[in-house]
Amino acid sequence: MKVDIVGEDEVTRAVLKRMISAYRNDLSIDKILPVRGGQIKVSAPKYNLLQSPVILLTDLDVYDCPPSLIQDWFGNTALNSSYLFRIAYGETESWLMADRKGFSKWINADINLIPLPSIVDKRKNIIEIIFPYKPSLYMMKKIASASKNDTIRDSLLPKEGAKKGPLYNSILVPFIEKIWNIEDAAKNSTSLAKTLERLKSF
Amino acid sequence: MIISNIKLVNWKNFKNVEVELTERNFIVGANASGKSNFLDVIRFLRDIVKQAGGLQYAVDQRGGVSKIRCLSGRQVAGVSITIQLASSTNEHEPLWEYALSFKHSGGGIFKNQASIISERVENLKTNQVYSRGTETDGEDSETLKFTHLEQPTVNSEYRDIYYFFQETQYLHIVPQLIRDADSYLLASNKEDYYGRNLLDKMNRTNKKTRDSYLRRINDILQIAVPQLKNIDFITDDKGIPHLEAIYQHWRAKGAKQQEAQFSDGTLRLIGFMWALLDGQETILLEEPELYLHSAIVKQIPEFIYKMQRRKGRVRQVFISTHSYDILSNEGIGGNETIILIPSKEGTGIFKALDLKDIKKQLDAGFTIAESVIPKIAPSNIQQMLEF
């Protein structure tokens, strides 16, 4: 089956590709959308109108909970069954760091720099790693800066006025493709574990 | 070394500007704001020091002093260029300052030419100064036609600057010209504006180095243009060099194609990668986004950042661009973005971080594209549609 994937940045798209190739190699990726990152919120309802399979991953970011994001993006429109719409708690980067052992070893910094997961909702049994601020920023400022590897520091520390490190994608994508342990990460992030479940049954 | 500072007086559309530079510089501005004129300063210095070059040659190539001198430069007669070179391992460690100022002389029955007003070199480590000018003993109208920088007999104390500019590279490939096999002969001893000499350059690189560059180019083309395989370099029976590749189609073995049949984008991509691999010092890239798919263009900033770093050394790169896709890369810093803003009194040069409104937007999380592109857009552009 052919599927289009939607992610607003290089890292999100790499995460989707890796998950599909690891758990659903019967799916082949057709188009990679959208062309420009900022378009994702505007385009999200349009993918719902396509009658073909689409997998979208976005960041929860400033929203309190996934239902409020969905309400804001789609109103009361129901999502099509061929549309897998998933939201990463915090940012996609949180899912990467949720593989605490693999990530800290790769980035060559102390594992304790990545917070332990905490309970977000006791009743629904939701656990996630909660970062003190934007997870990608925390990764660059707190974890990468403590790395013992010069190349990693140079690649991930942002230059003045830049939002990300100069080789942010170039260095993270190979980690996602080759090292990231999805099962380990899913133990620390319910949003990832549920996405995995949904992907398997998609 | 890298060029860490440029100061211009009366150079083309810059009346009096100064800007600090870093390892990677994105030059942005509206059409006709002077992006190419800015890069042309570096090419001008290269024309002075290159083989069969010199100050007179560099000025002639540009149509004489009157074509170089700023139209807004009313009071000041001469054109002045001051550049600082810094160590490429530490851009805050300045090594050299070179300043050249020249004016027009001749007219009537005398030949039009450039005449040096002053030339000054300072070694910023030892503070040793070498200076000359119209008032210096032993100078006359004939000696003032030549810079000391271009003369190996005099420049031994600052030969580093001479070598540096000889090694700078400029790339603005016009695919149509590469394809035109006749232009190969025509362009051989002229300035290579549009990459006509690309094949010649490849030809002059020794085989081992060339093969290793072509291997890397092949690896990347494999991703960007999957139908094209095994790019190779050959010379035909007339001795003219060609690029050859296998174009895969329905026949099992594919078909051989030469550069004349390559697409515009493929040729640009090959030239662009060659310059980055081959460049030993500062590299000037004019609009690398041209003819390329936006998915490739988006990778350009990180790609350049990587390619600049080779064998433990960083080579400086200047990139002039109009591309939203390039500038929306979130890794581009406010110090790496140089903005040109034209006015009646010449164009101003600013670093993105030095413009208050831009800095405010960058702090708020805008990308360079989101903050800079609206700033440099012509303010009444919708009127184009009213004709």
Coordinates of C-alpha atoms in Angstrom, one line a residue:
Chain A
M1 CA 0.0 0.0 0.0
K2 CA 1.2 3.5 -0.8
V3 CA 1.1 6.1 1.9
D4 CA 1.9 9.9 2.0
I5 CA 3.8 11.1 5.1
V6 CA 3.5 14.6 6.6
G7 CA 5.9 16.2 9.0
E8 CA 6.9 19.8 9.4
D9 CA 10.6 19.3 9.6
E10 CA 13.4 16.9 8.5
V11 CA 13.5 15.2 11.9
T12 CA 9.8 14.5 12.1
R13 CA 9.9 13.0 8.6
A14 CA 12.9 10.9 9.4
V15 CA 11.1 9.6 12.5
L16 CA 8.0 8.6 10.4
K17 CA 10.2 6.9 7.8
R18 CA 12.1 4.9 10.4
M19 CA 8.9 3.8 12.2
I20 CA 7.3 2.7 8.9
S21 CA 10.3 0.8 7.7
A22 CA 10.7 -0.9 11.2
Y23 CA 7.0 -1.9 11.7
R24 CA 5.2 -1.6 8.5
N25 CA 7.5 -2.5 5.6
D26 CA 4.4 -3.4 3.6
L27 CA 3.8 0.3 3.3
S28 CA 5.7 2.2 0.7
I29 CA 6.1 5.9 1.1
D30 CA 4.8 7.9 -1.8
K31 CA 4.9 11.6 -1.3
I32 CA 6.6 13.6 1.5
L33 CA 4.5 16.6 2.5
P34 CA 4.2 19.5 3.0
V35 CA 6.7 21.4 0.9
R36 CA 7.1 24.1 3.5
G37 CA 7.1 23.6 7.2
G38 CA 4.8 26.4 8.3
Q39 CA 2.0 25.0 6.1
I40 CA 1.2 22.0 8.2
K41 CA -1.6 23.5 10.2
V42 CA -3.3 24.9 7.1
S43 CA -2.8 21.7 5.1
A44 CA -3.8 19.2 7.8
P45 CA -7.6 19.5 7.1
K46 CA -6.9 19.0 3.3
Y47 CA -5.2 15.7 3.9
N48 CA -8.5 14.6 5.6
L49 CA -10.2 15.1 2.3
L50 CA -7.9 12.8 0.3
Q51 CA -9.3 9.3 0.2
S52 CA -5.8 7.8 0.2
P53 CA -3.6 6.8 3.2
V54 CA -1.8 9.7 5.0
I55 CA 0.3 9.5 8.1
L56 CA 0.9 12.8 9.8
L57 CA 3.0 13.6 12.9
T58 CA 3.1 16.9 14.6
D59 CA 4.3 18.4 17.9
L60 CA 1.9 19.1 20.8
D61 CA 4.0 22.2 21.4
V62 CA 2.0 24.9 23.3
Y63 CA -1.3 23.0 23.4
D64 CA -2.4 21.6 26.7
C65 CA -3.5 18.2 25.4
P66 CA -4.0 16.4 22.0
P67 CA -7.8 16.9 22.0
S68 CA -7.4 20.7 22.2
L69 CA -5.0 20.7 19.2
I70 CA -7.3 18.5 17.2
Q71 CA -10.3 20.8 18.1
D72 CA -8.3 23.8 17.0
W73 CA -7.1 22.3 13.7
F74 CA -10.2 20.4 12.6
G75 CA -13.1 21.9 14.6
N76 CA -15.8 19.2 14.8
T77 CA -14.9 17.4 11.6
A78 CA -14.3 13.7 12.1
L79 CA -11.0 12.3 10.9
N80 CA -11.1 9.9 8.0
S81 CA -10.0 6.3 8.7
S82 CA -7.3 6.4 6.1
Y83 CA -5.7 9.4 7.9
L84 CA -3.4 8.6 10.8
F85 CA -3.0 11.8 12.7
R86 CA -0.5 11.6 15.5
I87 CA 0.8 14.1 18.0
A88 CA 4.2 13.8 19.8
Y89 CA 4.0 15.0 23.4
G90 CA 6.2 18.1 23.5
E91 CA 8.1 17.7 20.3
T92 CA 9.3 14.9 18.1
E93 CA 12.7 15.4 19.7
S94 CA 11.2 14.3 23.0
W95 CA 10.6 10.9 21.4
L96 CA 14.3 10.7 20.4
M97 CA 15.5 11.6 23.9
A98 CA 13.0 9.1 25.4
D99 CA 15.5 6.5 24.3
R100 CA 17.6 7.8 27.2
K101 CA 20.3 5.2 27.0
G102 CA 20.8 5.3 23.3
F103 CA 20.5 9.0 23.0
S104 CA 22.9 9.9 25.8
K105 CA 25.5 7.4 24.6
W106 CA 25.3 8.7 21.0
I107 CA 25.5 12.4 22.0
N108 CA 28.3 11.5 24.4
A109 CA 26.9 13.2 27.5
D110 CA 25.6 12.1 31.0
I111 CA 22.3 10.2 30.9
N112 CA 21.0 12.1 33.9
L113 CA 20.8 15.3 31.7
I114 CA 17.7 13.7 30.2
P115 CA 14.9 13.9 32.8
L116 CA 13.2 10.7 34.0
P117 CA 9.6 10.2 32.7
S118 CA 6.8 11.4 35.0
I119 CA 3.1 10.7 35.2
V120 CA 1.1 13.1 33.2
D121 CA -2.3 11.5 33.8
K122 CA -2.6 8.9 36.5
R123 CA -6.1 7.7 35.5
K124 CA -5.2 7.1 31.9
N125 CA -1.8 5.9 32.8
I126 CA 0.1 8.4 30.6
I127 CA 3.8 8.9 31.2
E128 CA 6.0 11.3 29.4
I129 CA 9.4 13.0 29.9
I130 CA 8.7 16.6 30.8
F131 CA 11.4 19.0 29.8
P132 CA 11.7 22.4 31.6
Y133 CA 11.3 24.2 28.2
K134 CA 11.1 23.4 24.5
P135 CA 12.6 19.9 24.2
S136 CA 14.7 20.6 21.0
L137 CA 16.1 23.7 22.7
Y138 CA 16.8 21.8 25.9
M139 CA 18.6 19.2 23.8
M140 CA 20.9 21.8 22.1
K141 CA 21.5 24.0 25.1
K142 CA 21.7 21.5 28.0
I143 CA 22.6 18.1 26.5
A144 CA 24.6 18.9 23.3
S145 CA 26.6 21.6 25.1
A146 CA 27.8 18.9 27.6
S147 CA 28.8 16.5 24.9
K148 CA 32.4 15.3 24.9
N149 CA 32.3 15.1 21.1
D150 CA 33.5 18.3 19.3
T151 CA 31.6 17.5 16.0
I152 CA 28.3 17.1 17.9
R153 CA 28.8 20.3 19.8
D154 CA 29.7 22.2 16.7
S155 CA 26.7 20.7 14.8
L156 CA 24.1 21.2 17.4
L157 CA 24.9 24.4 19.2
P158 CA 23.1 27.3 17.5
K159 CA 25.0 30.3 16.2
E160 CA 23.8 33.7 17.4
G161 CA 20.3 34.5 16.1
A162 CA 19.8 30.9 14.7
K163 CA 17.1 28.7 16.0
K164 CA 19.0 25.4 15.5
G165 CA 22.5 24.2 15.2
P166 CA 24.1 24.5 11.7
L167 CA 24.1 20.8 11.1
Y168 CA 21.0 19.9 13.1
N169 CA 19.3 17.7 10.5
S170 CA 22.5 16.3 9.1
I171 CA 23.5 14.9 12.5
L172 CA 20.1 13.9 13.9
V173 CA 18.8 12.1 10.9
P174 CA 21.5 9.4 10.9
F175 CA 20.8 8.8 14.6
I176 CA 17.1 8.3 13.9
E177 CA 17.9 6.0 11.0
K178 CA 20.5 3.8 12.7
I179 CA 20.6 4.1 16.4
W180 CA 17.3 5.3 17.9
N181 CA 15.7 2.4 19.8
I182 CA 12.0 2.9 19.4
E183 CA 10.9 0.2 21.8
D184 CA 13.1 1.6 24.6
A185 CA 11.8 5.1 23.8
A186 CA 8.2 4.0 23.9
K187 CA 8.6 2.8 27.5
N188 CA 9.2 6.4 28.4
S189 CA 6.6 8.1 26.2
T190 CA 2.9 7.1 26.0
S191 CA 2.4 9.2 22.9
L192 CA 5.1 7.2 21.1
A193 CA 3.8 3.9 22.4
K194 CA 0.3 4.7 21.2
T195 CA 1.4 5.9 17.8
L196 CA 3.3 2.6 17.4
E197 CA 0.2 0.7 18.3
R198 CA -1.9 2.6 15.8
L199 CA 0.7 2.3 13.1
K200 CA 0.8 -1.5 13.5
S201 CA -3.0 -1.7 13.1
F202 CA -3.2 1.0 10.4
Chain B
M1 CA 42.5 32.4 6.1
I2 CA 39.1 34.1 5.9
I3 CA 38.1 37.7 5.0
S4 CA 36.9 39.0 8.3
N5 CA 36.1 42.6 7.4
I6 CA 35.5 44.6 4.2
K7 CA 35.3 48.4 4.0
L8 CA 34.4 50.1 0.8
V9 CA 34.4 53.7 -0.3
N10 CA 32.9 54.6 -3.6
W11 CA 32.9 51.0 -4.8
K12 CA 30.1 50.6 -7.4
N13 CA 26.8 51.2 -5.5
F14 CA 28.5 51.3 -2.1
K15 CA 29.4 54.8 -1.1
N16 CA 30.8 54.2 2.3
V17 CA 30.2 50.9 4.0
E18 CA 31.9 48.5 6.4
V19 CA 30.9 44.9 7.3
E20 CA 32.3 42.1 9.5
L21 CA 32.2 38.7 7.9
T22 CA 32.3 35.2 9.2
E23 CA 33.0 31.7 7.8
R24 CA 29.6 31.4 6.0
N25 CA 27.9 34.5 4.7
F26 CA 24.5 34.6 3.0
I27 CA 24.2 37.8 1.0
V28 CA 20.6 38.9 0.5
G29 CA 19.0 41.9 -1.0
A30 CA 16.4 43.0 -3.5
N31 CA 17.2 42.9 -7.3
A32 CA 19.9 45.5 -8.2
S33 CA 20.8 46.1 -4.5
G34 CA 24.4 45.1 -5.3
K35 CA 24.9 41.5 -4.2
S36 CA 27.1 40.7 -7.2
N37 CA 28.9 44.1 -6.9
F38 CA 29.7 43.2 -3.3
L39 CA 31.2 39.8 -4.3
D40 CA 32.9 41.6 -7.2
V41 CA 35.3 43.2 -4.7
I42 CA 36.8 39.9 -3.9
R43 CA 37.0 39.0 -7.6
F44 CA 38.6 42.4 -8.2
L45 CA 41.4 41.6 -5.7
R46 CA 41.8 38.2 -7.3
D47 CA 42.1 39.8 -10.7
I48 CA 44.9 42.0 -9.4
V49 CA 47.0 39.0 -8.2
K50 CA 46.2 36.4 -10.8
Q51 CA 48.5 35.3 -13.6
A52 CA 48.5 37.9 -16.4
G53 CA 46.3 40.0 -14.2
G54 CA 47.1 43.3 -12.4
L55 CA 45.4 46.4 -11.3
Q56 CA 45.0 47.8 -14.9
Y57 CA 43.6 44.5 -16.0
A58 CA 41.2 44.3 -13.1
V59 CA 40.0 47.9 -13.8
D60 CA 39.8 47.3 -17.6
Q61 CA 37.7 44.2 -17.1
R62 CA 35.2 46.3 -15.3
G63 CA 35.1 49.1 -17.9
G64 CA 37.4 51.6 -16.3
V65 CA 37.5 53.5 -13.0
S66 CA 34.4 55.5 -14.1
K67 CA 32.3 52.3 -14.2
I68 CA 33.6 51.3 -10.8
R69 CA 33.3 54.6 -8.9
C70 CA 30.1 55.0 -7.0
L71 CA 27.5 57.3 -8.6
S72 CA 26.7 58.7 -5.2
G73 CA 30.3 59.4 -4.5
R74 CA 30.2 63.1 -5.2
Q75 CA 33.1 64.6 -3.2
V76 CA 35.6 61.8 -3.1
A77 CA 37.5 61.1 -6.3
G78 CA 39.0 57.8 -5.6
V79 CA 37.8 54.3 -4.9
S80 CA 39.0 52.6 -1.7
I81 CA 38.9 49.0 -0.6
T82 CA 40.1 47.8 2.8
I83 CA 40.0 44.2 3.8
Q84 CA 41.1 42.3 6.8
L85 CA 42.1 38.7 6.8
A86 CA 41.8 36.5 9.9
S87 CA 42.9 33.0 10.8
S88 CA 40.4 30.4 9.6
T89 CA 40.6 28.6 12.9
N90 CA 39.9 31.7 14.9
E91 CA 38.0 34.4 13.1
H92 CA 38.7 36.8 16.0
E93 CA 42.4 36.6 15.3
P94 CA 43.1 39.2 12.6
L95 CA 46.3 38.6 10.6
W96 CA 46.4 41.2 7.8
E97 CA 44.9 44.4 6.7
Y98 CA 45.2 45.4 3.1
A99 CA 44.0 48.8 1.8
L100 CA 44.1 50.1 -1.7
S101 CA 42.8 53.4 -3.0
F102 CA 42.9 54.4 -6.7
K103 CA 41.5 57.0 -9.0
H104 CA 41.1 57.6 -12.7
S105 CA 43.9 59.2 -14.7
G106 CA 44.4 60.0 -18.4
G107 CA 41.9 61.3 -20.8
G108 CA 42.4 63.3 -24.0
I109 CA 45.4 62.0 -25.8
F110 CA 46.5 60.0 -22.6
K111 CA 45.3 56.5 -22.1
N112 CA 42.5 56.1 -19.6
Q113 CA 43.8 54.1 -16.7
A114 CA 43.8 53.6 -12.9
S115 CA 46.3 55.4 -10.8
I116 CA 47.1 54.4 -7.2
I117 CA 46.5 57.0 -4.5
S118 CA 47.7 54.8 -1.7
E119 CA 48.4 51.2 -0.9
R120 CA 48.9 50.0 2.6
V121 CA 49.6 46.6 4.1
E122 CA 49.7 45.9 7.8
N123 CA 50.7 42.7 9.5
L124 CA 48.3 42.9 12.5
K125 CA 50.3 40.5 14.5
T126 CA 53.6 42.3 14.4
N127 CA 52.1 45.7 13.5
Q128 CA 54.6 46.0 10.7
V129 CA 53.3 48.5 8.1
Y130 CA 54.2 48.7 4.4
S131 CA 52.8 51.8 2.9
R132 CA 53.2 53.8 -0.4
G133 CA 51.3 56.5 -2.2
T134 CA 51.5 59.5 -4.5
E135 CA 53.8 61.3 -2.0
T136 CA 56.3 58.5 -1.5
D137 CA 59.8 59.0 -2.9
G138 CA 60.6 57.2 -6.1
E139 CA 57.0 56.9 -7.2
D140 CA 55.9 58.3 -10.5
S141 CA 52.8 57.9 -12.7
E142 CA 54.3 54.7 -14.1
T143 CA 55.0 52.9 -10.8
L144 CA 51.6 54.0 -9.5
K145 CA 50.0 51.9 -12.2
F146 CA 50.9 48.7 -10.4
T147 CA 50.1 47.5 -7.0
H148 CA 52.9 46.1 -4.9
L149 CA 50.5 43.2 -4.1
E150 CA 50.6 42.0 -7.7
Q151 CA 54.4 42.1 -7.9
P152 CA 56.2 39.0 -6.4
T153 CA 59.5 40.9 -6.3
V154 CA 58.1 43.4 -3.8
N155 CA 55.3 41.5 -2.0
S156 CA 57.6 38.9 -0.3
E157 CA 56.7 40.2 3.2
Y158 CA 53.0 39.7 2.6
R159 CA 53.0 36.9 0.0
D160 CA 50.2 35.2 2.1
I161 CA 47.7 37.8 0.9
Y162 CA 48.8 37.3 -2.7
Y163 CA 48.3 33.5 -2.5
F164 CA 45.0 33.9 -0.7
F165 CA 43.4 35.9 -3.4
Q166 CA 44.9 33.7 -6.1
E167 CA 43.1 30.8 -4.6
T168 CA 39.6 32.4 -4.2
Q169 CA 37.0 30.9 -6.4
Y170 CA 33.9 32.3 -8.0
L171 CA 31.1 30.2 -9.3
H172 CA 28.1 31.2 -11.3
I173 CA 27.5 28.6 -13.9
V174 CA 25.3 29.3 -16.8
P175 CA 24.6 25.8 -18.2
Q176 CA 24.1 27.0 -21.7
L177 CA 27.7 28.1 -21.9
I178 CA 29.2 24.9 -20.6
R179 CA 27.2 23.0 -23.2
D180 CA 28.6 25.2 -26.0
A181 CA 31.7 23.3 -26.9
D182 CA 33.1 26.2 -28.9
S183 CA 33.3 28.4 -25.9
Y184 CA 35.8 26.1 -24.4
L185 CA 38.5 27.5 -26.7
L186 CA 37.3 31.1 -26.5
A187 CA 37.3 31.4 -22.8
S188 CA 40.5 29.7 -22.0
N189 CA 42.6 32.7 -21.0
K190 CA 39.7 35.0 -20.0
E191 CA 38.0 35.5 -16.7
D192 CA 35.6 32.7 -16.1
Y193 CA 32.3 34.5 -15.3
Y194 CA 30.0 31.8 -16.0
G195 CA 31.8 28.5 -15.5
R196 CA 32.8 28.0 -19.1
N197 CA 36.1 26.9 -17.8
L198 CA 34.7 24.4 -15.4
L199 CA 35.7 21.5 -17.7
D200 CA 39.1 23.1 -18.3
K201 CA 39.6 23.4 -14.5
M202 CA 38.7 19.7 -14.1
N203 CA 41.2 18.9 -16.9
R204 CA 44.0 20.7 -15.1
T205 CA 43.4 19.0 -11.8
N206 CA 45.6 15.9 -11.4
K207 CA 43.9 12.6 -12.2
K208 CA 44.0 11.2 -8.7
T209 CA 42.5 14.3 -7.1
R210 CA 39.9 14.6 -9.9
D211 CA 38.9 11.0 -9.6
S212 CA 38.3 11.4 -5.8
Y213 CA 36.3 14.5 -6.3
L214 CA 34.2 12.8 -9.1
R215 CA 33.6 9.9 -6.8
R216 CA 32.1 12.2 -4.2
I217 CA 30.1 14.1 -6.8
N218 CA 28.8 10.7 -8.0
D219 CA 27.7 9.8 -4.5
I220 CA 25.6 12.9 -4.2
L221 CA 24.2 12.9 -7.7
Q222 CA 23.1 9.4 -7.1
I223 CA 20.7 10.8 -4.5
A224 CA 19.7 14.0 -6.4
V225 CA 19.5 12.7 -9.9
P226 CA 19.1 8.9 -9.6
Q227 CA 18.9 8.2 -13.3
L228 CA 22.4 9.5 -13.9
K229 CA 25.3 7.1 -13.0
N230 CA 29.0 6.9 -13.2
I231 CA 30.0 10.4 -14.0
D232 CA 33.4 10.3 -15.6
F233 CA 35.9 12.6 -17.2
I234 CA 37.2 12.0 -20.7
T235 CA 39.0 13.9 -23.4
D236 CA 37.8 13.5 -27.0
D237 CA 40.1 13.0 -30.1
K238 CA 40.5 16.8 -30.4
G239 CA 41.8 17.0 -26.8
I240 CA 38.6 18.8 -25.6
P241 CA 37.5 17.6 -22.2
H242 CA 34.0 16.3 -21.5
L243 CA 32.0 14.9 -18.7
E244 CA 30.3 11.6 -19.5
A245 CA 27.7 9.7 -17.6
I246 CA 25.4 6.7 -18.0
Y247 CA 21.8 7.7 -18.3
Q248 CA 19.6 4.8 -17.3
H249 CA 16.5 4.1 -19.4
W250 CA 14.6 1.2 -20.7
R251 CA 17.7 -0.5 -22.2
A252 CA 19.6 -2.6 -19.6
K253 CA 22.9 -0.8 -20.1
G254 CA 21.6 2.7 -20.3
A255 CA 23.0 5.3 -22.7
K256 CA 26.1 7.4 -22.6
Q257 CA 25.5 11.1 -22.3
Q258 CA 27.9 14.1 -22.4
E259 CA 27.6 17.4 -20.7
A260 CA 25.8 18.9 -23.7
Q261 CA 22.9 16.5 -22.9
F262 CA 23.0 17.0 -19.1
S263 CA 20.1 19.0 -17.7
D264 CA 20.6 22.6 -16.4
G265 CA 20.2 21.4 -12.8
T266 CA 22.6 18.6 -13.1
L267 CA 25.3 20.9 -14.6
R268 CA 24.8 23.5 -11.9
L269 CA 25.0 20.8 -9.2
I270 CA 28.2 19.4 -10.6
G271 CA 29.8 22.8 -10.8
F272 CA 28.6 23.8 -7.4
M273 CA 30.1 20.6 -5.8
W274 CA 33.3 20.9 -7.8
A275 CA 33.9 24.4 -6.5
L276 CA 33.3 23.3 -2.9
L277 CA 35.6 20.4 -3.2
D278 CA 38.3 22.1 -5.2
G279 CA 38.3 25.5 -3.5
Q280 CA 41.3 26.1 -1.3
E281 CA 40.3 29.5 0.0
T282 CA 37.3 31.7 0.0
I283 CA 34.5 30.5 -2.4
L284 CA 31.9 32.8 -3.9
L285 CA 28.7 31.1 -5.0
E286 CA 26.2 33.1 -6.9
E287 CA 22.6 31.9 -6.4
P288 CA 23.3 28.2 -5.9
E289 CA 19.5 27.6 -5.9
L290 CA 19.1 28.2 -9.6
Y291 CA 17.6 25.3 -11.7
L292 CA 17.4 23.1 -8.6
H293 CA 14.3 21.4 -7.1
S294 CA 13.3 23.0 -3.7
A295 CA 14.0 19.7 -1.9
I296 CA 17.6 19.9 -3.0
V297 CA 17.8 23.6 -2.3
K298 CA 16.7 23.1 1.3
Q299 CA 19.7 21.0 1.9
I300 CA 22.2 23.6 0.6
P301 CA 22.9 25.4 3.9
E302 CA 23.8 22.3 5.8
F303 CA 25.6 20.8 2.8
I304 CA 27.8 23.9 2.4
Y305 CA 28.5 23.9 6.1
K306 CA 29.8 20.3 5.9
M307 CA 31.7 20.8 2.7
Q308 CA 33.5 23.9 4.0
R309 CA 35.1 21.7 6.7
R310 CA 37.6 19.5 5.1
K311 CA 40.9 18.1 6.4
G312 CA 40.6 20.1 9.7
R313 CA 40.3 23.4 7.9
V314 CA 37.4 25.7 7.3
R315 CA 37.1 27.5 3.9
Q316 CA 35.0 30.6 3.9
V317 CA 32.0 30.7 1.6
F318 CA 29.9 33.6 0.4
I319 CA 26.4 32.7 -1.0
S320 CA 24.3 35.3 -2.7
T321 CA 20.7 34.1 -2.7
H322 CA 17.0 35.0 -3.2
S323 CA 15.9 31.6 -2.1
Y324 CA 13.2 31.3 0.6
D325 CA 14.1 27.6 1.0
I326 CA 17.8 28.3 1.7
L327 CA 17.0 31.1 4.2
S328 CA 14.4 29.1 6.0
N329 CA 17.1 26.7 7.3
E330 CA 16.9 27.2 11.0
G331 CA 20.6 26.8 11.5
I332 CA 21.5 30.1 9.8
G333 CA 22.6 32.7 12.3
G334 CA 22.0 36.4 12.3
N335 CA 25.7 37.0 12.0
E336 CA 25.9 34.9 8.9
T337 CA 23.3 36.9 7.1
I338 CA 24.4 40.1 5.3
I339 CA 21.5 42.3 4.2
L340 CA 21.9 44.9 1.4
I341 CA 19.5 47.9 1.5
P342 CA 19.6 50.4 -1.4
S343 CA 19.0 54.1 -0.9
K344 CA 19.5 57.2 -3.0
E345 CA 22.9 57.7 -1.4
G346 CA 24.1 54.2 -2.2
T347 CA 23.5 50.7 -0.8
G348 CA 23.9 50.0 2.9
I349 CA 25.3 46.7 4.3
F350 CA 24.0 45.3 7.5
K351 CA 24.3 42.1 9.5
A352 CA 20.8 40.8 10.3
L353 CA 21.5 41.0 14.0
D354 CA 22.5 44.7 13.7
L355 CA 19.0 45.7 12.4
K356 CA 16.7 46.2 15.3
D357 CA 13.5 45.1 13.7
I358 CA 15.1 41.9 12.3
K359 CA 16.7 41.1 15.7
K360 CA 13.4 41.5 17.4
Q361 CA 11.8 39.0 15.0
L362 CA 14.7 36.5 15.2
D363 CA 14.4 36.7 19.0
A364 CA 10.7 36.0 18.7
G365 CA 11.5 32.8 16.8
F366 CA 11.3 33.8 13.1
T367 CA 13.6 32.1 10.7
I368 CA 15.9 34.3 8.6
A369 CA 13.6 33.8 5.6
E370 CA 10.5 35.0 7.6
S371 CA 12.2 38.1 8.9
V372 CA 14.6 39.1 6.1
I373 CA 12.7 38.4 2.9
P374 CA 9.8 40.9 3.7
K375 CA 12.4 43.5 4.7
I376 CA 14.1 43.5 1.3
A377 CA 11.0 43.1 -0.9
P378 CA 10.2 46.1 -3.0
S379 CA 7.5 47.9 -1.1
N380 CA 5.0 48.4 -4.0
I381 CA 5.6 45.2 -5.8
Q382 CA 1.8 44.5 -6.3
Q383 CA 1.8 47.4 -8.8
M384 CA 3.5 45.2 -11.3
L385 CA 0.1 43.7 -11.9
E386 CA -1.5 47.1 -12.6
F387 CA 0.1 47.5 -16.0

